[in-house]
Amino acid sequence: MKKSHLIIIAAVLFAAAFLFVSVKKQLPVNAKQNKRIMIQREERPDICDRSGVLLIGNRKRIHQNQRLRYAAVDGKFAAGLLGYTQFINGREAGQSGIEKLIDLRRSSGRPVRLTLDCNVQHNLEYVVSEIEKKWNPLHVYCATVNSSGELTGSAQRPVLDINNRKTVDGGMIFFPAEYIFSIPETWMKKLNSSGKFPLKEREKLNFHKKMNVFASEGAGKLSEYPEKMAPQFISDQTATIFHYLLAYIGVAEKKTTPRLVIFSKELQTPVTVAGKTSWLSVDVTNSPEKTLTALAEFPAADGSKNYTVFRCSWDKNSKADVQQAAAWLKKYQFSNVSTEKQTN
């Protein structure tokens, strides 16, 4: 064999050996990276209500070659609050609501517990579904907060279906903390105030502030006013549902306005309705748009009260009978829902 042939063979063998060593070194790195990606997917925490009922969990469902989170109760159950995830750069990332806050808090592994209560949430879901079905509003928002500022329920329509990703659309995701509205004068009177109140009172109620942190410690950014607000919202009488609820709780219970609490550090007892629902105010307007704004409260078995705001709006040309919707709402009573119904 010629010497030149030996040189060529030796070079080929050397190149093959070098390539083998390089690939071998790279394989553990790739395996480690893949393992890390899988851990990130598997360790995304479950989301539970205050008593431990599973709301959002992990399931090996495939949609467009992606494994997705799933809603354990119903795809629309508190969907606006819970939010949704998408795969970005190989990992599942929260895009809105609690799912996004989980990423901001870097929560992993252990379940995330909310102050939300399935019993209250079922009542809110029923109301928004009935109003949507019977009177077809553009938007329906409602939220319930208890005496200590804990968010016990939040529902809205339209809303995405977490278990049907075909409906995921950024334009269809709403959250009460982002919904700014002008407060009716009748509601201002319940705060012992009016649309033109003193500076000290404005500071106390925070309506005039552009608040971008609207949660308890560690909850992260939940709502933010737009930099340029629409003209009808530039006033001291403008708030979100949560702004007003927290301010009203402070006035009604003669204490400092509580902060909104969304996350619970430990399991809490369920909210058990222990009395009649009182409708404190139900207001209808027809200009500049048709709206139904209602405020209610009901007592709980633990001695606290739960305060609820409903806000519905229709196009000004809508033929919906808003007065009829208001009459239906006034008759509604919060009630306790069986555990069997909650988990089905």
Short mmCIF file of C-alpha atoms in Angstrom, two decimals:
data_model
loop_
_atom_site.label_atom_id
_atom_site.label_comp_id
_atom_site.label_asym_id
_atom_site.label_seq_id
_atom_site.Cartn_x
_atom_site.Cartn_y
_atom_site.Cartn_z
CA MET A 1 0.00 0.00 0.00
CA LYS A 2 1.32 3.35 -0.91
CA LYS A 3 2.43 5.72 1.78
CA SER A 4 -0.03 8.39 0.54
CA HIS A 5 -2.91 5.95 0.99
CA LEU A 6 -1.86 5.25 4.57
CA ILE A 7 -1.77 8.96 5.27
CA ILE A 8 -5.29 9.41 3.90
CA ILE A 9 -6.64 6.45 5.91
CA ALA A 10 -4.98 7.75 9.07
CA ALA A 11 -6.50 11.19 8.50
CA VAL A 12 -9.97 9.73 7.98
CA LEU A 13 -9.66 7.60 11.13
CA PHE A 14 -8.46 10.62 13.12
CA ALA A 15 -11.37 12.74 11.86
CA ALA A 16 -13.86 9.98 12.72
CA ALA A 17 -12.40 9.61 16.20
CA PHE A 18 -12.52 13.36 16.74
CA LEU A 19 -16.15 13.51 15.57
CA PHE A 20 -17.10 10.59 17.84
CA VAL A 21 -15.58 12.27 20.90
CA SER A 22 -17.27 15.60 20.08
CA VAL A 23 -20.69 14.00 19.68
CA LYS A 24 -20.22 11.97 22.86
CA LYS A 25 -19.37 15.11 24.79
CA GLN A 26 -22.36 16.94 23.34
CA LEU A 27 -24.92 14.19 24.04
CA PRO A 28 -25.01 14.66 27.83
CA VAL A 29 -25.41 18.40 27.33
CA ASN A 30 -28.37 17.92 24.99
CA ALA A 31 -29.86 15.29 27.29
CA LYS A 32 -29.41 17.64 30.22
CA GLN A 33 -31.07 20.46 28.29
CA ASN A 34 -33.97 18.22 27.29
CA LYS A 35 -34.33 17.01 30.86
CA ARG A 36 -34.36 20.61 32.07
CA ILE A 37 -37.08 21.50 29.56
CA MET A 38 -39.16 18.51 30.66
CA ILE A 39 -38.70 19.46 34.31
CA GLN A 40 -39.85 22.98 33.54
CA ARG A 41 -42.97 21.56 31.90
CA GLU A 42 -43.70 18.99 34.59
CA GLU A 43 -43.03 21.29 37.52
CA ARG A 44 -45.40 24.04 36.46
CA PRO A 45 -47.54 24.16 39.60
CA ASP A 46 -51.16 23.18 39.91
CA ILE A 47 -53.55 26.01 40.79
CA CYS A 48 -56.08 25.34 43.55
CA ASP A 49 -58.87 27.28 45.22
CA ARG A 50 -58.79 28.26 48.90
CA SER A 51 -59.84 24.79 50.11
CA GLY A 52 -57.60 22.79 47.78
CA VAL A 53 -59.98 22.11 44.87
CA LEU A 54 -57.88 21.71 41.71
CA LEU A 55 -58.57 24.44 39.15
CA ILE A 56 -55.65 24.19 36.71
CA GLY A 57 -53.33 21.21 36.31
CA ASN A 58 -51.03 19.42 33.91
CA ARG A 59 -52.21 16.76 31.51
CA LYS A 60 -50.53 15.11 28.55
CA ARG A 61 -52.92 16.61 26.03
CA ILE A 62 -51.51 17.43 22.63
CA HIS A 63 -52.68 20.31 20.50
CA GLN A 64 -50.61 21.29 17.50
CA ASN A 65 -47.75 19.16 18.90
CA GLN A 66 -47.84 21.00 22.26
CA ARG A 67 -48.75 19.65 25.69
CA LEU A 68 -51.22 21.97 27.38
CA ARG A 69 -52.46 22.87 30.82
CA TYR A 70 -56.10 22.02 31.52
CA ALA A 71 -58.97 23.33 33.60
CA ALA A 72 -60.12 20.67 36.06
CA VAL A 73 -63.61 22.09 36.72
CA ASP A 74 -64.66 23.63 33.41
CA GLY A 75 -62.82 25.36 30.61
CA LYS A 76 -64.55 28.70 31.26
CA PHE A 77 -64.53 28.48 35.07
CA ALA A 78 -62.69 31.64 36.27
CA ALA A 79 -60.80 31.49 32.97
CA GLY A 80 -60.18 35.23 32.77
CA LEU A 81 -58.63 35.22 36.24
CA LEU A 82 -56.63 32.02 35.79
CA GLY A 83 -55.29 32.95 32.35
CA TYR A 84 -53.61 30.57 29.92
CA THR A 85 -50.18 29.36 28.81
CA GLN A 86 -48.36 28.91 25.53
CA PHE A 87 -45.14 27.19 24.58
CA ILE A 88 -42.39 29.74 24.00
CA ASN A 89 -38.75 28.73 23.37
CA GLY A 90 -39.45 25.19 24.48
CA ARG A 91 -41.21 25.95 27.76
CA GLU A 92 -44.76 26.62 28.87
CA ALA A 93 -45.15 30.29 29.78
CA GLY A 94 -48.07 32.16 31.32
CA GLN A 95 -49.67 34.68 28.98
CA SER A 96 -52.28 36.29 31.25
CA GLY A 97 -53.90 36.23 34.69
CA ILE A 98 -52.63 33.94 37.46
CA GLU A 99 -50.61 31.89 34.97
CA LYS A 100 -48.58 34.98 34.16
CA LEU A 101 -48.22 35.92 37.82
CA ILE A 102 -46.88 32.44 38.55
CA ASP A 103 -44.01 33.16 36.18
CA LEU A 104 -43.41 36.55 37.76
CA ARG A 105 -43.29 34.92 41.20
CA ARG A 106 -41.18 32.05 39.82
CA SER A 107 -43.49 29.56 41.47
CA SER A 108 -42.79 25.93 40.65
CA GLY A 109 -43.44 22.52 42.09
CA ARG A 110 -45.82 23.10 44.98
CA PRO A 111 -49.46 23.96 44.19
CA VAL A 112 -50.42 27.62 44.03
CA ARG A 113 -53.36 28.33 46.33
CA LEU A 114 -55.76 31.16 45.59
CA THR A 115 -58.25 32.91 47.85
CA LEU A 116 -60.87 32.15 45.18
CA ASP A 117 -63.72 29.94 46.39
CA CYS A 118 -65.45 27.44 44.06
CA ASN A 119 -68.80 27.99 45.73
CA VAL A 120 -68.76 31.74 45.09
CA GLN A 121 -67.30 31.22 41.63
CA HIS A 122 -70.11 28.88 40.58
CA ASN A 123 -72.65 31.56 41.54
CA LEU A 124 -70.84 34.21 39.50
CA GLU A 125 -70.46 31.90 36.50
CA TYR A 126 -74.17 31.16 36.57
CA VAL A 127 -75.08 34.85 36.64
CA VAL A 128 -72.80 35.90 33.78
CA SER A 129 -73.91 32.90 31.69
CA GLU A 130 -77.61 33.68 32.20
CA ILE A 131 -77.16 37.37 31.42
CA GLU A 132 -75.15 36.53 28.31
CA LYS A 133 -77.74 34.00 27.15
CA LYS A 134 -80.83 36.12 27.80
CA TRP A 135 -79.68 39.68 27.05
CA ASN A 136 -76.53 39.32 24.93
CA PRO A 137 -74.37 42.15 26.34
CA LEU A 138 -71.05 43.17 24.85
CA HIS A 139 -69.28 42.52 28.13
CA VAL A 140 -70.18 41.21 31.58
CA TYR A 141 -67.72 41.57 34.45
CA CYS A 142 -68.20 40.67 38.08
CA ALA A 143 -66.04 40.07 41.11
CA THR A 144 -66.52 39.22 44.78
CA VAL A 145 -64.20 40.32 47.57
CA ASN A 146 -64.64 39.53 51.27
CA SER A 147 -64.14 41.75 54.30
CA SER A 148 -60.40 41.16 54.49
CA GLY A 149 -59.82 41.98 50.82
CA GLU A 150 -59.59 38.38 49.61
CA LEU A 151 -60.79 37.80 46.07
CA THR A 152 -63.32 34.98 46.38
CA GLY A 153 -64.69 35.04 42.84
CA SER A 154 -64.23 36.61 39.40
CA ALA A 155 -66.19 35.86 36.22
CA GLN A 156 -66.83 37.46 32.87
CA ARG A 157 -68.13 37.04 29.35
CA PRO A 158 -66.89 36.76 26.70
CA VAL A 159 -64.03 34.62 27.93
CA LEU A 160 -61.63 32.06 26.51
CA ASP A 161 -62.14 28.35 27.09
CA ILE A 162 -58.91 27.06 28.61
CA ASN A 163 -59.63 23.51 27.42
CA ASN A 164 -60.29 24.60 23.84
CA ARG A 165 -57.27 26.46 22.56
CA LYS A 166 -58.96 27.30 19.28
CA THR A 167 -60.77 30.08 21.15
CA VAL A 168 -57.62 31.66 22.60
CA ASP A 169 -57.52 35.20 21.31
CA GLY A 170 -55.85 38.16 23.00
CA GLY A 171 -58.85 40.32 22.16
CA MET A 172 -61.13 37.93 24.05
CA ILE A 173 -59.24 37.94 27.34
CA PHE A 174 -60.59 40.29 29.97
CA PHE A 175 -60.00 40.81 33.64
CA PRO A 176 -62.01 43.01 36.02
CA ALA A 177 -58.87 44.79 37.23
CA GLU A 178 -58.42 46.15 33.71
CA TYR A 179 -61.99 47.29 33.31
CA ILE A 180 -62.24 51.01 34.01
CA PHE A 181 -65.67 52.57 34.40
CA SER A 182 -67.29 55.74 35.69
CA ILE A 183 -68.94 55.17 39.05
CA PRO A 184 -72.65 56.08 39.30
CA GLU A 185 -73.44 58.98 41.62
CA THR A 186 -75.64 56.67 43.72
CA TRP A 187 -72.57 54.55 44.39
CA MET A 188 -70.50 57.56 45.35
CA LYS A 189 -73.07 58.38 48.01
CA LYS A 190 -72.43 54.95 49.51
CA LEU A 191 -68.87 56.14 50.00
CA ASN A 192 -70.28 59.25 51.74
CA SER A 193 -68.96 61.28 48.87
CA SER A 194 -69.75 62.62 45.42
CA GLY A 195 -68.16 63.03 42.05
CA LYS A 196 -66.44 66.20 43.25
CA PHE A 197 -64.86 65.23 46.53
CA PRO A 198 -61.97 66.78 48.49
CA LEU A 199 -58.35 65.97 47.72
CA LYS A 200 -57.87 64.03 50.98
CA GLU A 201 -60.79 61.80 50.13
CA ARG A 202 -59.49 61.19 46.63
CA GLU A 203 -56.14 60.16 48.11
CA LYS A 204 -57.86 57.82 50.55
CA LEU A 205 -59.93 56.09 47.88
CA ASN A 206 -57.13 56.05 45.27
CA PHE A 207 -59.53 56.57 42.36
CA HIS A 208 -57.42 59.33 40.92
CA LYS A 209 -54.15 57.39 41.03
CA LYS A 210 -52.70 55.38 38.18
CA MET A 211 -52.10 52.25 40.23
CA ASN A 212 -50.17 49.48 38.52
CA VAL A 213 -49.75 47.14 41.49
CA PHE A 214 -53.06 45.75 42.60
CA ALA A 215 -52.36 42.75 44.78
CA SER A 216 -50.94 41.54 48.06
CA GLU A 217 -47.29 40.88 48.76
CA GLY A 218 -45.67 38.69 46.13
CA ALA A 219 -48.62 38.72 43.76
CA GLY A 220 -46.95 40.95 41.20
CA LYS A 221 -48.47 43.32 38.68
CA LEU A 222 -52.08 42.46 38.00
CA SER A 223 -53.62 45.55 36.45
CA GLU A 224 -52.42 48.73 34.86
CA TYR A 225 -54.13 51.86 33.65
CA PRO A 226 -53.42 52.78 30.04
CA GLU A 227 -51.03 55.70 29.65
CA LYS A 228 -53.57 57.68 27.68
CA MET A 229 -57.02 57.16 29.10
CA ALA A 230 -60.14 57.78 27.06
CA PRO A 231 -61.66 61.23 27.77
CA GLN A 232 -64.70 59.81 29.58
CA PHE A 233 -62.38 58.12 32.08
CA ILE A 234 -60.35 61.18 33.04
CA SER A 235 -62.11 62.08 36.27
CA ASP A 236 -61.95 61.55 40.02
CA GLN A 237 -64.99 59.32 39.74
CA THR A 238 -63.31 56.62 37.66
CA ALA A 239 -62.27 53.22 39.02
CA THR A 240 -62.02 49.53 38.31
CA ILE A 241 -64.31 46.99 39.92
CA PHE A 242 -61.63 46.24 42.49
CA HIS A 243 -60.94 49.91 43.25
CA TYR A 244 -64.55 50.46 44.15
CA LEU A 245 -65.05 47.21 46.06
CA LEU A 246 -62.02 47.79 48.29
CA ALA A 247 -62.99 51.41 48.92
CA TYR A 248 -66.56 50.40 49.74
CA ILE A 249 -65.44 47.68 52.16
CA GLY A 250 -63.36 50.26 54.02
CA VAL A 251 -66.32 52.63 54.32
CA ALA A 252 -68.98 49.99 55.03
CA GLU A 253 -66.95 48.28 57.74
CA LYS A 254 -65.42 51.50 59.08
CA LYS A 255 -61.83 50.43 58.70
CA THR A 256 -58.80 51.11 56.56
CA THR A 257 -59.34 50.21 52.93
CA PRO A 258 -58.00 46.65 52.55
CA ARG A 259 -55.55 45.51 49.91
CA LEU A 260 -56.59 42.97 47.34
CA VAL A 261 -55.40 39.46 48.27
CA ILE A 262 -55.30 36.79 45.57
CA PHE A 263 -52.83 34.18 46.80
CA SER A 264 -53.29 32.16 49.96
CA LYS A 265 -50.30 30.82 51.92
CA GLU A 266 -52.30 27.94 53.38
CA LEU A 267 -55.56 26.07 52.92
CA GLN A 268 -58.60 28.03 54.04
CA THR A 269 -62.14 27.02 54.87
CA PRO A 270 -64.66 27.34 52.01
CA VAL A 271 -66.92 30.38 51.87
CA THR A 272 -70.31 29.17 53.08
CA VAL A 273 -73.22 31.48 52.33
CA ALA A 274 -74.99 32.08 55.63
CA GLY A 275 -77.75 34.57 54.88
CA LYS A 276 -79.76 36.50 52.37
CA THR A 277 -78.13 38.43 49.54
CA SER A 278 -78.73 42.17 49.91
CA TRP A 279 -78.83 44.25 46.73
CA LEU A 280 -77.41 47.60 47.82
CA SER A 281 -77.75 49.22 44.42
CA VAL A 282 -78.84 48.28 40.90
CA ASP A 283 -78.35 51.09 38.38
CA VAL A 284 -79.29 51.27 34.70
CA THR A 285 -78.08 53.87 32.20
CA ASN A 286 -78.91 54.37 28.53
CA SER A 287 -76.34 56.98 27.55
CA PRO A 288 -73.68 57.07 26.18
CA GLU A 289 -74.17 53.28 26.26
CA LYS A 290 -76.57 50.91 27.92
CA THR A 291 -75.16 49.66 31.21
CA LEU A 292 -76.25 47.67 34.23
CA THR A 293 -74.15 48.22 37.32
CA ALA A 294 -75.03 46.40 40.53
CA LEU A 295 -73.62 46.11 44.04
CA ALA A 296 -74.54 43.28 46.41
CA GLU A 297 -73.40 41.69 49.65
CA PHE A 298 -74.00 38.40 51.41
CA PRO A 299 -72.83 37.12 54.81
CA ALA A 300 -70.54 34.11 55.18
CA ALA A 301 -70.49 31.50 57.94
CA ASP A 302 -67.11 32.74 59.23
CA GLY A 303 -68.65 36.10 60.18
CA SER A 304 -67.30 38.04 57.21
CA LYS A 305 -69.23 39.66 54.38
CA ASN A 306 -68.70 39.18 50.68
CA TYR A 307 -69.21 42.18 48.42
CA THR A 308 -69.98 41.74 44.72
CA VAL A 309 -69.92 44.14 41.80
CA PHE A 310 -71.63 43.38 38.48
CA ARG A 311 -70.96 45.50 35.43
CA CYS A 312 -72.67 44.82 32.08
CA SER A 313 -72.59 46.92 28.93
CA TRP A 314 -74.46 46.85 25.63
CA ASP A 315 -74.05 48.69 22.37
CA LYS A 316 -76.14 51.88 22.38
CA ASN A 317 -78.17 50.49 19.48
CA SER A 318 -78.88 47.20 21.24
CA LYS A 319 -82.53 46.25 21.65
CA ALA A 320 -81.86 44.42 24.91
CA ASP A 321 -84.26 45.22 27.75
CA VAL A 322 -81.76 46.30 30.38
CA GLN A 323 -84.52 46.99 32.92
CA GLN A 324 -85.63 43.40 32.58
CA ALA A 325 -82.06 42.21 33.15
CA ALA A 326 -81.88 44.42 36.25
CA ALA A 327 -85.13 42.95 37.60
CA TRP A 328 -83.78 39.42 37.10
CA LEU A 329 -80.52 40.30 38.85
CA LYS A 330 -82.30 41.83 41.86
CA LYS A 331 -83.99 38.50 42.53
CA TYR A 332 -80.80 36.48 42.43
CA GLN A 333 -79.62 34.97 45.72
CA PHE A 334 -76.15 33.56 46.31
CA SER A 335 -76.41 29.96 47.49
CA ASN A 336 -74.17 27.07 48.45
CA VAL A 337 -73.25 24.66 45.67
CA SER A 338 -72.60 20.99 46.38
CA THR A 339 -69.09 19.59 46.08
CA GLU A 340 -70.30 17.09 43.51
CA LYS A 341 -71.46 19.88 41.20
CA GLN A 342 -68.20 21.79 41.64
CA THR A 343 -65.98 18.99 40.43
CA ASN A 344 -68.11 17.89 37.46
#
